[in-house]
Coordinates of C-alpha atoms in Angstrom, one line a residue:
Chain U
M6 CA -44.7 -52.3 84.6
A7 CA -41.2 -53.3 84.9
P8 CA -41.3 -56.7 83.2
V9 CA -43.5 -55.3 80.3
D10 CA -41.0 -52.6 80.0
V11 CA -38.2 -55.1 79.7
A12 CA -40.0 -57.2 77.2
A13 CA -40.9 -54.1 75.1
L14 CA -37.3 -53.0 75.4
L15 CA -36.0 -56.3 74.3
T16 CA -38.4 -56.4 71.3
T17 CA -37.5 -52.9 70.3
A18 CA -33.8 -53.7 70.7
E19 CA -34.2 -56.8 68.6
K20 CA -36.1 -54.9 66.0
G21 CA -33.5 -52.2 66.0
A22 CA -30.8 -54.8 65.6
K23 CA -32.6 -56.5 62.8
D24 CA -33.0 -53.2 61.1
K25 CA -29.4 -52.5 61.5
L26 CA -28.3 -55.9 60.2
K27 CA -29.5 -55.7 56.7
S28 CA -29.8 -58.8 54.6
T29 CA -26.7 -60.1 52.9
H30 CA -28.7 -60.3 49.7
V31 CA -28.2 -57.2 47.6
A32 CA -30.2 -56.7 44.4
K33 CA -28.5 -54.8 41.7
E34 CA -29.6 -54.2 38.1
V35 CA -26.0 -54.3 36.8
D36 CA -23.7 -56.8 38.4
P37 CA -20.5 -55.2 39.7
E38 CA -17.2 -56.3 38.2
L39 CA -15.2 -58.2 40.9
D40 CA -11.5 -58.9 40.9
L41 CA -11.1 -61.1 44.0
G42 CA -7.4 -61.4 43.6
N43 CA -7.0 -57.8 44.3
L44 CA -10.1 -57.6 46.6
L45 CA -11.5 -55.1 44.1
G46 CA -15.0 -54.4 43.0
S47 CA -16.1 -51.8 40.5
D48 CA -19.7 -50.7 40.3
L49 CA -20.8 -50.4 36.7
Q50 CA -24.4 -49.3 37.5
P51 CA -25.2 -45.7 36.7
I52 CA -26.0 -43.5 39.6
D53 CA -29.6 -42.6 40.2
V54 CA -29.3 -38.9 40.2
R55 CA -32.6 -38.1 41.9
E56 CA -31.8 -40.3 44.9
F57 CA -28.3 -38.9 45.0
M58 CA -29.4 -35.3 45.1
K59 CA -31.8 -36.1 48.0
D60 CA -29.1 -37.0 50.5
R61 CA -25.6 -37.5 49.1
E62 CA -23.9 -38.8 52.2
A63 CA -26.5 -41.4 52.9
F64 CA -26.7 -42.5 49.2
L65 CA -22.9 -43.0 49.0
K66 CA -22.8 -44.8 52.3
N67 CA -25.5 -47.1 51.2
L68 CA -24.0 -47.8 47.9
A69 CA -20.6 -48.5 49.4
R70 CA -22.2 -50.9 51.9
D71 CA -24.1 -52.8 49.2
N72 CA -21.1 -53.1 46.9
T73 CA -18.9 -54.3 49.8
Q74 CA -21.6 -56.8 50.7
L75 CA -21.4 -58.2 47.2
L76 CA -17.7 -58.4 47.3
F77 CA -17.9 -60.3 50.6
N78 CA -20.5 -62.6 49.3
A79 CA -18.2 -63.5 46.5
I80 CA -15.4 -64.0 48.9
W81 CA -17.4 -66.4 51.0
K82 CA -18.1 -68.4 47.9
L83 CA -14.4 -69.1 47.5
P84 CA -12.9 -72.3 49.0
T85 CA -12.1 -71.6 52.6
E86 CA -10.0 -73.4 55.2
R87 CA -9.8 -73.0 58.9
C88 CA -6.5 -72.3 60.6
E89 CA -5.9 -71.5 64.2
G90 CA -9.5 -70.5 64.6
L91 CA -9.4 -68.2 61.6
V92 CA -11.3 -68.7 58.4
L93 CA -9.0 -68.2 55.4
A94 CA -10.2 -67.9 51.8
T95 CA -7.9 -68.7 49.0
L96 CA -8.0 -65.8 46.5
P97 CA -7.8 -66.4 42.8
E98 CA -5.2 -64.8 40.5
S99 CA -5.7 -61.1 40.2
R100 CA -7.1 -60.0 36.9
T101 CA -6.5 -56.2 37.1
V102 CA -3.1 -55.1 36.0
I103 CA -1.9 -52.6 38.5
P104 CA 1.1 -50.4 37.5
R105 CA 4.1 -50.8 39.9
E106 CA 4.8 -48.1 42.3
K107 CA 8.5 -47.8 41.7
P108 CA 10.4 -47.8 38.4
V109 CA 11.8 -51.1 37.2
P110 CA 15.2 -51.5 38.7
K111 CA 18.0 -51.0 36.2
P112 CA 20.3 -53.9 35.5
K113 CA 23.5 -53.8 37.4
P114 CA 26.4 -52.6 35.3
P115 CA 28.6 -55.6 34.4
T116 CA 32.0 -55.8 36.0
K117 CA 35.1 -56.1 33.9
W118 CA 35.2 -59.8 34.4
E119 CA 31.5 -60.2 33.5
E120 CA 32.2 -58.3 30.3
F121 CA 35.2 -60.5 29.5
A122 CA 33.3 -63.7 30.3
K123 CA 30.5 -62.6 28.0
R124 CA 32.9 -61.8 25.2
K125 CA 34.6 -65.2 25.6
G126 CA 31.4 -67.1 26.2
I127 CA 32.3 -68.2 29.7
K128 CA 29.3 -69.3 31.7
N129 CA 28.9 -69.7 35.4
R130 CA 28.7 -73.2 36.5
K131 CA 26.4 -73.8 39.5
R132 CA 28.2 -75.8 42.2
E133 CA 26.5 -77.4 45.2
R134 CA 26.8 -75.4 48.4
L135 CA 27.5 -78.5 50.5
V136 CA 30.5 -80.7 49.9
L137 CA 31.7 -83.8 51.6
D138 CA 34.4 -83.3 54.1
K139 CA 37.2 -85.8 53.5
N140 CA 38.2 -86.2 57.2
T141 CA 34.9 -86.2 58.9
Q142 CA 32.8 -87.6 56.1
E143 CA 30.2 -85.0 56.8
W144 CA 28.5 -82.6 54.4
K145 CA 29.7 -79.1 55.1
P146 CA 29.5 -75.7 53.3
R147 CA 32.0 -75.3 50.5
Y148 CA 33.4 -72.1 51.9
G149 CA 32.9 -69.8 54.9
Y150 CA 32.6 -70.6 58.6
K151 CA 32.9 -74.4 59.4
R152 CA 33.8 -75.1 55.8
A153 CA 34.6 -78.6 54.4
N154 CA 38.3 -79.5 53.7
D155 CA 39.4 -76.3 55.5
D156 CA 43.0 -75.7 54.5
T157 CA 43.4 -72.8 56.8
K158 CA 43.4 -75.2 59.7
D159 CA 46.3 -77.2 58.4
W160 CA 48.8 -78.0 61.2
L161 CA 51.5 -79.2 58.8
L162 CA 52.7 -77.6 55.6
E163 CA 55.1 -79.0 53.0
V164 CA 58.2 -76.9 52.3
P165 CA 58.6 -76.7 48.5
A166 CA 61.8 -78.2 47.2
N167 CA 63.2 -74.9 45.9
A168 CA 62.0 -72.8 48.8
D169 CA 64.0 -71.3 51.6
P170 CA 63.8 -73.9 54.5
Y171 CA 63.6 -71.2 57.1
E172 CA 60.8 -69.4 55.5
D173 CA 57.5 -69.5 57.5
Q174 CA 55.1 -71.3 55.1
F175 CA 52.1 -70.5 57.4
A176 CA 52.9 -66.8 57.3
K177 CA 53.4 -67.0 53.6
K178 CA 50.0 -68.6 53.1
I179 CA 48.3 -66.0 55.2
E180 CA 50.1 -63.3 53.3
A181 CA 49.0 -64.7 50.0
K182 CA 45.4 -64.8 51.2
K183 CA 45.5 -61.2 52.3
E184 CA 47.0 -60.3 49.0
R185 CA 44.1 -62.0 47.1
V186 CA 41.5 -60.3 49.3
A187 CA 43.2 -56.9 48.7
K188 CA 43.3 -57.5 45.0
N189 CA 39.7 -58.4 45.0
E190 CA 38.8 -55.3 46.9
Y191 CA 40.9 -53.2 44.6
Q192 CA 39.1 -54.6 41.6
R193 CA 35.7 -54.1 43.2
L194 CA 36.5 -50.5 43.7
R195 CA 37.8 -50.1 40.2
N196 CA 34.6 -51.6 38.9
I197 CA 32.5 -49.1 40.9
A198 CA 34.7 -46.3 39.6
R199 CA 34.4 -47.5 36.1
N200 CA 30.7 -47.8 36.2
K201 CA 30.3 -44.4 37.7
K202 CA 32.8 -43.0 35.2
I203 CA 35.2 -41.7 37.8
A204 CA 38.6 -41.0 36.5
M205 CA 41.1 -43.6 37.7
P206 CA 44.8 -43.5 37.6
D207 CA 46.3 -45.8 35.0
K208 CA 46.8 -49.3 36.3
L209 CA 50.2 -49.3 34.6
L210 CA 51.3 -46.1 36.2
A211 CA 50.6 -47.2 39.8
P212 CA 53.7 -47.6 42.0
T213 CA 54.8 -51.2 42.2
A214 CA 56.3 -53.0 45.1
T215 CA 58.2 -55.5 42.9
R216 CA 60.1 -54.8 39.8
P217 CA 57.8 -53.1 37.2
S218 CA 57.0 -55.1 34.1
K219 CA 58.2 -54.2 30.6
E220 CA 54.8 -52.7 29.8
Q221 CA 54.7 -50.6 33.0
V222 CA 58.2 -49.3 32.2
S223 CA 57.3 -48.3 28.7
V224 CA 54.1 -46.6 29.7
K225 CA 55.9 -44.6 32.3
L226 CA 58.7 -43.8 29.9
N227 CA 56.3 -42.6 27.2
L228 CA 54.4 -40.5 29.7
S229 CA 57.5 -38.9 31.0
R230 CA 58.5 -38.0 27.5
V231 CA 55.5 -35.8 27.0
S232 CA 55.5 -34.5 30.6
T233 CA 57.4 -31.3 29.8
A234 CA 56.4 -27.7 29.4
S235 CA 56.6 -28.2 25.6
V236 CA 54.6 -31.4 25.7
G237 CA 57.6 -33.4 24.7
K238 CA 58.4 -31.4 21.6
F239 CA 62.1 -31.1 22.5
T240 CA 62.5 -34.4 24.3
E241 CA 65.7 -36.0 23.1
M242 CA 65.5 -39.4 21.6
L243 CA 67.5 -42.2 23.0
P244 CA 69.5 -44.2 20.5
K245 CA 67.4 -46.8 18.7
E246 CA 64.3 -45.6 20.6
K247 CA 61.0 -46.3 19.0
L248 CA 58.2 -43.9 19.4
P249 CA 55.0 -45.3 20.8
K250 CA 52.4 -46.0 18.1
K251 CA 49.5 -44.7 20.2
T252 CA 50.4 -41.1 20.9
G253 CA 46.9 -40.1 21.9
K254 CA 46.7 -37.7 19.1
K255 CA 43.7 -37.7 16.8
R256 CA 44.5 -38.3 13.2
K257 CA 44.0 -35.2 11.2
F258 CA 43.8 -35.4 7.4
E259 CA 44.1 -32.8 4.8
P260 CA 40.9 -31.6 3.4
V261 CA 39.7 -33.6 0.4
V262 CA 39.1 -30.6 -1.7
G263 CA 40.5 -27.1 -1.5
D264 CA 43.7 -25.7 -2.8
L265 CA 45.6 -28.6 -4.2
S266 CA 48.8 -26.7 -5.1
G267 CA 50.2 -27.2 -1.6
E268 CA 49.5 -30.9 -1.8
R269 CA 51.1 -31.1 -5.2
S270 CA 54.2 -29.3 -4.3
R271 CA 54.6 -31.4 -1.2
N272 CA 54.2 -34.5 -3.3
L273 CA 56.7 -33.3 -5.8
E274 CA 59.2 -32.6 -3.1
L275 CA 58.7 -36.1 -1.6
A276 CA 58.9 -37.7 -5.0
M277 CA 62.2 -36.0 -5.8
K278 CA 63.6 -37.0 -2.4
I279 CA 62.6 -40.6 -3.0
A280 CA 64.0 -40.7 -6.5
R281 CA 67.2 -39.0 -5.5
K282 CA 67.7 -41.4 -2.6
E283 CA 69.7 -44.2 -4.1
P284 CA 72.2 -45.5 -1.6
L285 CA 75.1 -47.5 -2.9
D286 CA 73.8 -50.8 -3.8
I287 CA 76.7 -53.1 -3.7
T288 CA 75.2 -55.8 -5.9
K289 CA 74.0 -53.2 -8.4
A290 CA 77.4 -51.6 -8.5
L291 CA 79.1 -54.9 -8.9
N292 CA 76.7 -55.9 -11.7
Q293 CA 77.4 -52.6 -13.4
H294 CA 81.1 -53.2 -13.1
I295 CA 80.8 -56.7 -14.4
A296 CA 78.7 -55.4 -17.3
E297 CA 81.2 -52.8 -18.1
T298 CA 84.2 -55.1 -18.1
E299 CA 82.3 -57.7 -20.2
K300 CA 81.4 -55.0 -22.6
S301 CA 84.9 -53.7 -22.9
A302 CA 86.2 -57.2 -23.2
S303 CA 83.8 -58.1 -25.9
E304 CA 84.6 -54.8 -27.7
A305 CA 88.3 -55.6 -27.4
N306 CA 87.6 -59.0 -28.8
K307 CA 85.8 -57.5 -31.7
M308 CA 88.6 -55.1 -32.2
G309 CA 91.1 -57.9 -32.1
A310 CA 89.2 -60.3 -34.3
G311 CA 86.7 -58.6 -36.7
K312 CA 88.0 -55.1 -37.0
G313 CA 91.6 -56.1 -36.9
R314 CA 91.1 -58.5 -39.9
K315 CA 89.3 -55.9 -41.9
S316 CA 91.8 -53.1 -41.4
K317 CA 94.8 -54.8 -40.1
G318 CA 97.2 -52.5 -41.6
K319 CA 95.5 -49.4 -40.1
G320 CA 95.3 -50.7 -36.6
N321 CA 98.8 -52.2 -36.6
S322 CA 100.2 -49.3 -38.4
G323 CA 99.2 -46.9 -35.6
K324 CA 100.5 -49.0 -32.8
A325 CA 103.5 -49.9 -34.8
G326 CA 104.1 -46.4 -35.8
R327 CA 104.1 -45.2 -32.2
S328 CA 106.4 -47.9 -31.1
V329 CA 108.5 -47.5 -34.1
G330 CA 108.8 -43.8 -33.5
K331 CA 109.8 -44.5 -29.9
K332 CA 112.4 -46.9 -31.0
K333 CA 113.5 -44.6 -33.6
K334 CA 113.9 -41.9 -31.1
G335 CA 115.9 -44.1 -29.0
K336 CA 118.0 -45.1 -31.9
R337 CA 118.6 -41.6 -32.9
N338 CA 119.8 -40.7 -29.6
Chain V
M10 CA 26.7 -66.4 6.2
R11 CA 30.3 -67.2 6.5
C12 CA 33.1 -64.8 6.4
Q13 CA 35.3 -65.2 3.3
G14 CA 37.7 -62.5 4.4
K15 CA 40.1 -62.4 7.3
H16 CA 37.9 -64.4 9.7
Q17 CA 37.9 -67.4 7.4
G18 CA 34.7 -69.5 7.8
S19 CA 33.4 -67.7 10.9
L20 CA 29.8 -66.7 10.9
A21 CA 29.3 -63.1 10.2
F22 CA 26.6 -60.6 9.5
A23 CA 28.7 -58.4 7.4
C24 CA 32.3 -58.4 6.5
C25 CA 34.6 -57.2 3.8
R26 CA 33.7 -60.2 1.7
W27 CA 31.0 -62.7 2.6
Q28 CA 29.0 -65.2 1.0
I29 CA 25.7 -66.7 1.9
T30 CA 26.0 -70.4 2.4
N31 CA 23.3 -72.4 4.1
F32 CA 21.9 -69.6 6.1
E33 CA 21.2 -70.6 9.7
P34 CA 19.3 -67.8 11.5
A35 CA 19.5 -69.4 14.9
L36 CA 23.2 -69.8 14.7
V37 CA 23.7 -66.3 13.4
V38 CA 21.9 -64.8 16.4
Q39 CA 24.0 -66.7 18.9
E40 CA 27.3 -65.7 17.3
P41 CA 29.2 -62.7 18.7
R42 CA 28.8 -60.1 16.1
E43 CA 31.3 -57.5 17.0
L44 CA 34.1 -59.7 15.6
C45 CA 33.3 -59.1 12.0
L46 CA 31.2 -56.0 12.3
R47 CA 34.3 -54.1 13.2
K48 CA 35.5 -54.6 9.6
T49 CA 32.5 -52.8 8.1
R50 CA 33.5 -49.2 8.9
T51 CA 33.7 -47.1 5.8
F52 CA 36.5 -44.7 5.0
K53 CA 36.0 -41.3 3.7
M54 CA 37.9 -40.3 0.6
R55 CA 40.9 -38.3 1.7
P56 CA 44.3 -37.2 0.6
L57 CA 47.2 -39.5 1.6
T58 CA 49.1 -38.8 4.7
E59 CA 52.8 -38.2 4.3
E60 CA 53.6 -41.7 5.5
E61 CA 51.1 -43.2 3.0
T62 CA 52.4 -41.0 0.2
R63 CA 55.9 -42.1 0.9
S64 CA 55.0 -45.8 0.7
V65 CA 53.1 -45.2 -2.6
F66 CA 55.9 -43.2 -4.1
E67 CA 58.5 -45.6 -3.0
K68 CA 56.6 -48.4 -4.8
L69 CA 56.1 -46.3 -7.9
A70 CA 59.7 -45.2 -7.9
N71 CA 60.7 -48.9 -8.1
Y72 CA 59.2 -48.9 -11.6
I73 CA 59.4 -45.4 -13.0
G74 CA 62.1 -43.7 -10.8
E75 CA 62.0 -40.0 -10.9
N76 CA 59.3 -40.0 -13.5
I77 CA 56.8 -39.9 -10.6
K78 CA 57.0 -36.1 -10.9
L79 CA 55.5 -36.4 -14.4
L80 CA 52.5 -38.0 -12.8
I81 CA 52.1 -35.3 -10.2
D82 CA 52.8 -32.3 -12.3
R83 CA 51.0 -32.8 -15.5
P84 CA 50.6 -30.2 -18.2
D85 CA 47.1 -31.5 -19.2
G86 CA 45.5 -30.8 -15.9
N87 CA 45.7 -31.2 -12.1
F88 CA 45.8 -34.8 -10.9
C89 CA 45.9 -36.0 -7.4
F90 CA 46.1 -39.1 -5.3
R91 CA 43.2 -39.9 -3.0
L92 CA 42.6 -42.7 -0.6
H93 CA 39.1 -44.3 -0.6
Q94 CA 38.4 -47.5 1.2
E95 CA 42.0 -48.4 1.6
R96 CA 42.6 -48.0 -2.2
V97 CA 44.6 -45.3 -3.8
Y98 CA 43.1 -43.6 -6.7
Y99 CA 44.8 -41.3 -9.2
I100 CA 42.2 -38.8 -10.3
S101 CA 41.9 -35.6 -12.1
E102 CA 41.0 -32.8 -9.8
E103 CA 37.8 -32.0 -11.6
I104 CA 36.5 -35.6 -11.3
M105 CA 37.6 -35.7 -7.7
R106 CA 35.6 -32.6 -6.9
K107 CA 32.5 -34.1 -8.5
A108 CA 33.0 -37.4 -6.7
T109 CA 32.7 -35.6 -3.3
N110 CA 29.0 -35.3 -4.0
I111 CA 28.6 -39.1 -3.8
G112 CA 28.2 -40.8 -0.4
R113 CA 31.2 -42.7 0.8
D114 CA 29.2 -46.0 0.9
N115 CA 28.0 -45.5 -2.6
L116 CA 31.3 -44.5 -4.2
I117 CA 32.8 -47.6 -5.6
S118 CA 35.6 -46.2 -7.7
V119 CA 36.8 -42.9 -9.0
G120 CA 39.6 -42.2 -11.4
T121 CA 42.2 -44.9 -11.7
C122 CA 42.9 -47.3 -8.9
I123 CA 46.7 -47.4 -8.5
G124 CA 46.7 -50.0 -5.8
K125 CA 45.7 -50.7 -2.2
F126 CA 47.0 -50.6 1.3
T127 CA 47.2 -54.0 2.9
K128 CA 46.1 -54.5 6.5
T129 CA 49.7 -54.1 7.5
R130 CA 49.7 -50.8 5.8
R131 CA 52.0 -51.8 2.9
F132 CA 51.1 -50.6 -0.5
R133 CA 50.4 -53.0 -3.3
L134 CA 50.2 -52.1 -6.9
H135 CA 47.2 -53.1 -8.9
I136 CA 47.2 -53.9 -12.6
T137 CA 45.0 -50.9 -13.2
A138 CA 48.0 -48.7 -12.6
L139 CA 49.7 -50.1 -15.7
D140 CA 48.4 -47.5 -18.1
F141 CA 50.1 -44.7 -16.2
M142 CA 53.3 -46.6 -15.5
A143 CA 54.1 -48.1 -18.9
P144 CA 55.0 -44.9 -20.7
Y145 CA 57.5 -43.9 -17.9
A146 CA 59.1 -47.3 -17.3
K147 CA 62.8 -47.3 -16.6
Y148 CA 63.4 -51.0 -17.0
K149 CA 61.5 -53.1 -19.4
L150 CA 61.3 -56.8 -20.1
W151 CA 59.8 -58.2 -23.3
V152 CA 58.2 -61.7 -23.3
K153 CA 58.3 -64.0 -26.3
P154 CA 54.9 -64.8 -27.7
S155 CA 55.3 -68.4 -26.5
G156 CA 55.6 -67.2 -22.9
E157 CA 52.9 -64.6 -23.0
Q158 CA 50.0 -66.9 -22.0
S159 CA 51.9 -68.4 -19.1
F160 CA 52.6 -64.9 -17.7
L161 CA 49.0 -63.8 -18.2
Y162 CA 47.9 -66.7 -16.2
G163 CA 49.9 -65.4 -13.3
N164 CA 53.1 -67.4 -13.6
H165 CA 56.7 -66.1 -13.3
I166 CA 58.7 -65.5 -16.4
L167 CA 61.3 -68.2 -17.3
K168 CA 64.5 -67.6 -19.1
A169 CA 63.1 -69.5 -22.0
S170 CA 60.3 -66.9 -22.6
L171 CA 62.6 -63.9 -22.1
G172 CA 62.6 -62.0 -25.3
R173 CA 64.5 -58.9 -24.4
I174 CA 65.5 -57.0 -21.3
T175 CA 66.7 -53.5 -20.7
E176 CA 70.5 -53.4 -20.4
N177 CA 71.9 -53.0 -16.9
T178 CA 68.7 -54.1 -15.1
P179 CA 69.7 -54.8 -11.5
Q180 CA 68.4 -57.7 -9.5
Y181 CA 65.0 -57.4 -7.8
Q182 CA 64.3 -54.3 -9.9
G183 CA 60.7 -53.5 -10.7
V184 CA 60.1 -53.9 -14.4
I185 CA 57.2 -53.5 -16.8
I186 CA 56.5 -56.5 -18.9
Y187 CA 55.8 -56.1 -22.6
S188 CA 54.9 -58.4 -25.3
M189 CA 57.2 -58.5 -28.3
S190 CA 54.8 -56.2 -30.1
D191 CA 55.4 -53.6 -27.3
L192 CA 52.0 -54.1 -25.6
P193 CA 52.3 -53.7 -21.8
L194 CA 51.3 -56.8 -20.0
G195 CA 52.0 -56.3 -16.4
F196 CA 54.6 -55.7 -13.6
G197 CA 57.3 -57.9 -12.3
A198 CA 60.5 -57.9 -10.3
T199 CA 63.6 -59.3 -11.8
S200 CA 65.1 -62.3 -10.0
R201 CA 68.4 -61.8 -11.8
S202 CA 70.3 -59.0 -13.2
T203 CA 70.6 -58.7 -17.0
Q204 CA 74.1 -60.2 -16.8
D205 CA 73.0 -63.1 -14.7
C206 CA 70.1 -63.7 -17.1
R207 CA 72.6 -64.5 -19.9
R208 CA 74.0 -67.3 -17.9
A209 CA 70.7 -68.6 -16.6
N210 CA 69.2 -72.0 -17.6
P211 CA 66.1 -71.9 -19.8
T212 CA 64.0 -73.1 -16.9
D213 CA 65.2 -70.5 -14.4
I214 CA 62.9 -67.8 -13.3
V215 CA 64.2 -64.4 -14.5
C216 CA 61.3 -62.3 -13.4
F217 CA 58.8 -62.7 -10.6
H218 CA 55.2 -62.1 -11.5
Q219 CA 53.5 -59.2 -9.6
A220 CA 50.5 -58.2 -11.7
D221 CA 49.3 -58.9 -15.2
V222 CA 46.5 -57.9 -17.4
G223 CA 44.9 -61.3 -17.0
E224 CA 43.8 -60.1 -13.6
Y225 CA 41.1 -58.1 -15.4
L226 CA 39.4 -61.4 -15.9
R227 CA 40.7 -63.4 -13.0
S228 CA 40.0 -60.9 -10.3
E229 CA 37.3 -58.9 -11.9
N230 CA 35.3 -58.6 -8.8
T231 CA 38.0 -57.1 -6.6
L232 CA 39.5 -54.7 -9.1
T233 CA 38.0 -51.3 -9.0

C-alpha cells in the first residue's frame, strides 16, 4: 500500500508540477509590441469581455503571465553571455521615449569672467593634467598635492635687486598666495551675489588697505557730495571742480507737444543772453582800431589831396583864418 | 554686410549706415552683434534740452547774431526747434503736431533740418539751414563768378575769388557766402579779417568752407 501510495503521490505531484509549469509557448492573435531596451511589452490585443466578466482576477493574472512569458521569450532570443555564473543578455537600444522625471537643469549663470571671455572671444585651452617634473623626470599632476615643479617647496629664493634685503621673501610669497586665494573667494562670492541679484556694496566704495586709486577717490567724493539732507543741493563746489557726468538722474525731456509759449520764452531769453554775451575780443578790437585809423588816414589823405585841390581856398582859408585871428589877437595885444 | 559708419569695415547686422557687400551668412552669425546693434536705437522727437539749445544758438549766433530771436518769435506763426534722430529741425507748430502721429522709425524728416549733433554732442550746421539764415546774416561775403564753382565743389575761398566782403568782418567769423548776383551759396568762416584780406595774396584762403548748396547733390542721401 505504501509503495503504491508513493508512486501515486509522485505521479500526481509530477502532474501537478507539469500543470503548474505551463508551456513557454504562448499563442496570441495580435503580437504584443515589445521594447526590450526598456523591458517593456504592451499588449495590443483587445480584451475578451466575456472571459473577463467570468473571473476578473484570474483573467488578468493569466494575461499578465502570458505577456511576461512573451517578453522573456524575446529576451532569451537576444545574444547572451555568461559571467560569474550568471546569464547576461545585452539589451538593444530602447525605442520608447520616456519623459524625464526631473526638469532639465538650468544652465549655470556665467561668472563675470565668463561673460568677459565670451565678449572678447577668449576660449579655454585644455591642458594636460600631468606634466613632467624637471627635477625627478616624472609625470606629476600640474597642481595640487604632489604637484610637478612645486615652487612652494623652494628652499632658496632670490632677493630682487630693488627689494629690502632683510625682507622675508618666503613670508612674502605665502602672503601673496593668501592674497590671491582671498581675492578669488571674494570674486566667487560676488558672482553668487550678482547671480542671485543681492545688493552688493560698490567695489570702489570698499575700504582700502593701501592708498585708494583715483577712481575710488572720485567715486567716494561724488557720493559724499550728495550724502546730505538736501541730496547735495547746497553742497559747495570746490574751485575748478567738475561735476560727474553720471549723476544717476534719469533724463527728463520736455513734452513734445503742449503749451509752447514757455519753451519759446525760455529760448528767447537764452538767445538774448547768447547774443549779448560778447566778451572783449582783443583781435577783434585791434582790427576795428586798425580799420578806424586806416579809414581816418585815408579820409585825411583824400581831404589833403582831392578835396584840398578842389577847394583849396576854402580849406586853407578856415585854418588860416583861425590862425590869423589868433595871431591878430596876439598882435593886437 | 559691412559697417560703413563708425565701425569701419566690421561686420554688422544693422548700423547707422551699412552696405551689403559679399554677404557671408556664416560669418555674420559668428560675429558679436551687440557692437553695432547698439547704434540702432531710435530717438523720439523731442524739444531740445537747455544744453542743446545753447549749443544750437551759439552756432546760429555766429552767423546771425541777435537775429535768432526773429527765428524764435515770428509774426507769421509759432515755430519751434525739435530734435529727431540727433538732427535739429525747425518746424512750425502745426506741422510738428501733425508729425507726432507718425512713428519715430518712419519719420524721416519734418520741417527744415537746421543741422545735427555729432557724437561728441557738438552741433553742426547743415546747408538746409541756409534759407533761414541768409536773410538775417550779419556778415556776408560775395564770391566772384569765377570762384563760384570751386566753392560749390567744397573748396575754401581764395582771395582771388573774393568779390566783396562786409566791412569790419573779424577773423574766424561765421559768414554767409553769396554769389555776385546776391544768391546765397553757403556758409563759411573767415580766415582773415576784412583788413587782412586787403593785404592777402591772391592764392591765400580768405574764408574756410563750411557748407555749400552743392551738398544738395554731393550728399543727397544724408541730407534730410
